[in-house]
Short mmCIF file of C-alpha atoms in Angstrom, two decimals:
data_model
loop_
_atom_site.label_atom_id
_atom_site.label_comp_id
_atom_site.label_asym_id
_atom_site.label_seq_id
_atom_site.Cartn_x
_atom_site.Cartn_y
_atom_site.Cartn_z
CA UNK A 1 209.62 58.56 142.90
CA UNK A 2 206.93 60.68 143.26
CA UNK A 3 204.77 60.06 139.95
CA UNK A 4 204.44 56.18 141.24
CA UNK A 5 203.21 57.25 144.40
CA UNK A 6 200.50 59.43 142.57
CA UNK A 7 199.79 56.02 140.32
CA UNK A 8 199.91 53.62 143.71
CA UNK A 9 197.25 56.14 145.73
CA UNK A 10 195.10 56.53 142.54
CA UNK A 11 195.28 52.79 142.15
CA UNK A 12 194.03 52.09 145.47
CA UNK A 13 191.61 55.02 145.55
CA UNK A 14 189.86 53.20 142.13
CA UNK A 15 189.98 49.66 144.00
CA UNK A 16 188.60 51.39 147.58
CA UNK A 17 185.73 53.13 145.38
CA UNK A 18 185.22 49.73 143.20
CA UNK A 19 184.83 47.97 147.11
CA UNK A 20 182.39 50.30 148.36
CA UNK A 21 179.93 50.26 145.34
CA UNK A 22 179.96 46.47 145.75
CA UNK A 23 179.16 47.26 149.17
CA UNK A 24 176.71 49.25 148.25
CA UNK A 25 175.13 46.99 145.70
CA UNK A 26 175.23 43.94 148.65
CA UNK A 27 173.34 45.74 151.05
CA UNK A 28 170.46 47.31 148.37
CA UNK A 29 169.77 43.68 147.54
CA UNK A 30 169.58 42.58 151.40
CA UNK A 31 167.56 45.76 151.62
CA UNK A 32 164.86 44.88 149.33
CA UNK A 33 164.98 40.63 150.16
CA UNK A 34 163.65 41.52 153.45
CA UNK A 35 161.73 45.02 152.46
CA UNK A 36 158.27 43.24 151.57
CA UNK A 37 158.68 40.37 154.57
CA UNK A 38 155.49 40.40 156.67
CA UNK A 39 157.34 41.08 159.66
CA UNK A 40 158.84 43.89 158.12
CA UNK A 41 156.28 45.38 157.02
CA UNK A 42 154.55 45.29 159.82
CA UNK A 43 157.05 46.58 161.46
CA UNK A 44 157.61 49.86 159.26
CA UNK A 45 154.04 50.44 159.23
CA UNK A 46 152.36 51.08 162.36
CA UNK A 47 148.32 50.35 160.57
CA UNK A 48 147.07 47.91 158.55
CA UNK A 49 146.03 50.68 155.75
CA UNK A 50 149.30 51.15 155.38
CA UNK A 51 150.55 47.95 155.26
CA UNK A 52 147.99 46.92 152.65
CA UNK A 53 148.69 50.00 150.43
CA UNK A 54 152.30 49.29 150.43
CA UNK A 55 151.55 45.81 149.07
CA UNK A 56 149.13 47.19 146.94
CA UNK A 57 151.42 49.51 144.99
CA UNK A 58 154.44 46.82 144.32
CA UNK A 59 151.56 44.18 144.01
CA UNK A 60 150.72 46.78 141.01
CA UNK A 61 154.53 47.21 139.75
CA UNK A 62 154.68 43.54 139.89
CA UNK A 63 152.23 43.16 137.51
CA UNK A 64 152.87 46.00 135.14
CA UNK A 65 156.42 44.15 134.76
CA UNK A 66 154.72 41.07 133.87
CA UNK A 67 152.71 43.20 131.24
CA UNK A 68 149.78 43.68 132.81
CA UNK A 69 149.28 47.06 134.00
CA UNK A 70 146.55 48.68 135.63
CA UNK A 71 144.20 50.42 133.11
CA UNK A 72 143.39 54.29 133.53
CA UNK A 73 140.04 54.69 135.18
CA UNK A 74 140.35 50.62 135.84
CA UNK A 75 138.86 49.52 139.99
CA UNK A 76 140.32 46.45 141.48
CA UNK A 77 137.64 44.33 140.96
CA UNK A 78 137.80 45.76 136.80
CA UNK A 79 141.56 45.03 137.05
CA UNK A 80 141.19 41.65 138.90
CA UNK A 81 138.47 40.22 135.94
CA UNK A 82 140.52 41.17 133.30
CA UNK A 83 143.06 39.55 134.71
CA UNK A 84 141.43 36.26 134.99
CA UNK A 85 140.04 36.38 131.83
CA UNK A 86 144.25 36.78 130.38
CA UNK A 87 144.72 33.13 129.17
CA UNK A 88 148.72 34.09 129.53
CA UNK A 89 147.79 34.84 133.26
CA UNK A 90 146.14 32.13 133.54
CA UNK A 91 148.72 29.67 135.68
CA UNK A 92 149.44 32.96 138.00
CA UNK A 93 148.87 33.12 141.79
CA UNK A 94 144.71 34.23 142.73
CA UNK A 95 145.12 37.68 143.10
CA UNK A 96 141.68 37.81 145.16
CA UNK A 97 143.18 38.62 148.29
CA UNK A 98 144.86 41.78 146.85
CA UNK A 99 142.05 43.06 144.66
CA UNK A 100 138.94 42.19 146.28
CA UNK A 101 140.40 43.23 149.56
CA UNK A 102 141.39 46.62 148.45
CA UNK A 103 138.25 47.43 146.77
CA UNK A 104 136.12 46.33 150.29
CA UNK A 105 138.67 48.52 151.70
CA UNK A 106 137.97 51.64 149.66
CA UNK A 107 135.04 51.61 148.24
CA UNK A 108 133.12 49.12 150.89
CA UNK A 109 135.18 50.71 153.53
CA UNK A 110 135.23 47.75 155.71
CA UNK A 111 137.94 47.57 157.72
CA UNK A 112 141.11 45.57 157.06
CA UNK A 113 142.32 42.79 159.41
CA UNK A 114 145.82 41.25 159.84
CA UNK A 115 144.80 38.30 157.90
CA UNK A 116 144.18 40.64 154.78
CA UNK A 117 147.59 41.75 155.01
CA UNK A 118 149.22 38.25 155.41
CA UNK A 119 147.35 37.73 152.03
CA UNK A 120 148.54 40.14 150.35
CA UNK A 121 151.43 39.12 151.58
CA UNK A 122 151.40 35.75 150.44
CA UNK A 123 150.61 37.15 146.72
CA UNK A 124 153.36 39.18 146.46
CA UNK A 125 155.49 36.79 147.30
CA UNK A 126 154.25 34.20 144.64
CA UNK A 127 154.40 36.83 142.01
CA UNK A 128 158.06 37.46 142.50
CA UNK A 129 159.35 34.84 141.62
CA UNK A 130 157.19 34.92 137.73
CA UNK A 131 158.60 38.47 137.71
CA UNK A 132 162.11 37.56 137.91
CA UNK A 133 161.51 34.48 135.63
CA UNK A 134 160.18 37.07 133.40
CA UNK A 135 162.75 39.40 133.71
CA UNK A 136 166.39 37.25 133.68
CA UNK A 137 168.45 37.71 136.43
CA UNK A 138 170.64 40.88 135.98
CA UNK A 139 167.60 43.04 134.22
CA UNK A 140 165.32 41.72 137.51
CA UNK A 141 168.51 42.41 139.72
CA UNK A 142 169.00 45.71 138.16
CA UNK A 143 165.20 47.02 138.37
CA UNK A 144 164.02 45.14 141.39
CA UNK A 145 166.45 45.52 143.58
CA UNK A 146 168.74 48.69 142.65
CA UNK A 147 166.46 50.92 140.91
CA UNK A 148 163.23 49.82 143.04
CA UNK A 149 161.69 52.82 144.75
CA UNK A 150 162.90 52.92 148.29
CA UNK A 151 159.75 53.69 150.28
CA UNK A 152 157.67 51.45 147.96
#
């Protein structure tokens, strides 16, 4: 009859749209596991500027979601003393090559070199790990990798 034809194409229309959000979910998550790889990076973004402000602002999300945000009006250097003086903090990766850099970079304006990057680099990756610890696994799956801004 016809009315189980209707039920049989509206069942598999539910299970093909169920299938391609999985999909979907799959390759957001491979997305952002490789987004913040050096070679990626480097990659996507043809200067080191670039490169070392794209680090910079998830370096910054990062933190925030380990309850440290950046302070209105706050520099780097500010932002990189009060975090060292945060006994909580205390055990966390030396942010130096992401703070100190930046603020040679902007305010010093001396020029950035590869091994900046790599760095900064290196510190984001160390801090991911405390931020999914932090987190739990489907809250850190959920706003890392699905709801995490695209273009960082």
């Amino acid at each position: 009859p016809l009315s189980a034809r209707i039920g049989l194409i509206v069942l598999l229309a539910a299970a093909l749209a169920v299938l391609l959000f999985l999909l979907w979910l799959l390759l957001r998550a491979q997305s952002f596991r490789i987004a913040y790889r050096l070679d990626r990076v480097q990659q996507r973004f043809g200067t080191l500027d670039e490169q070392a402000a794209y680090y910079y602002r998830d370096v910054l999300r990062q933190l925030a979601l380990l309850d440290f945000p950046l302070q209105t009006g706050e520099t780097p250097l500010q932002y990189l003393e009060r975090l060292r003086a945060q006994e909580s903090f205390g055990t966390g990766p030396d942010l130096s090559p992401v703070f100190a850099r930046i603020a040679e970079w902007r305010y010093g304006e001396v020029p950035l070199t590869p091994e900046h990057v790599a760095g900064m680099s290196a510190v984001h990756e160390e801090l991911e790990p405390l931020v999914k610890k932090k987190m739990g696994g489907w809250k850190y799956f959920w706003t890392r990798m699905i709801r995490h801004p695209k273009n960082g």
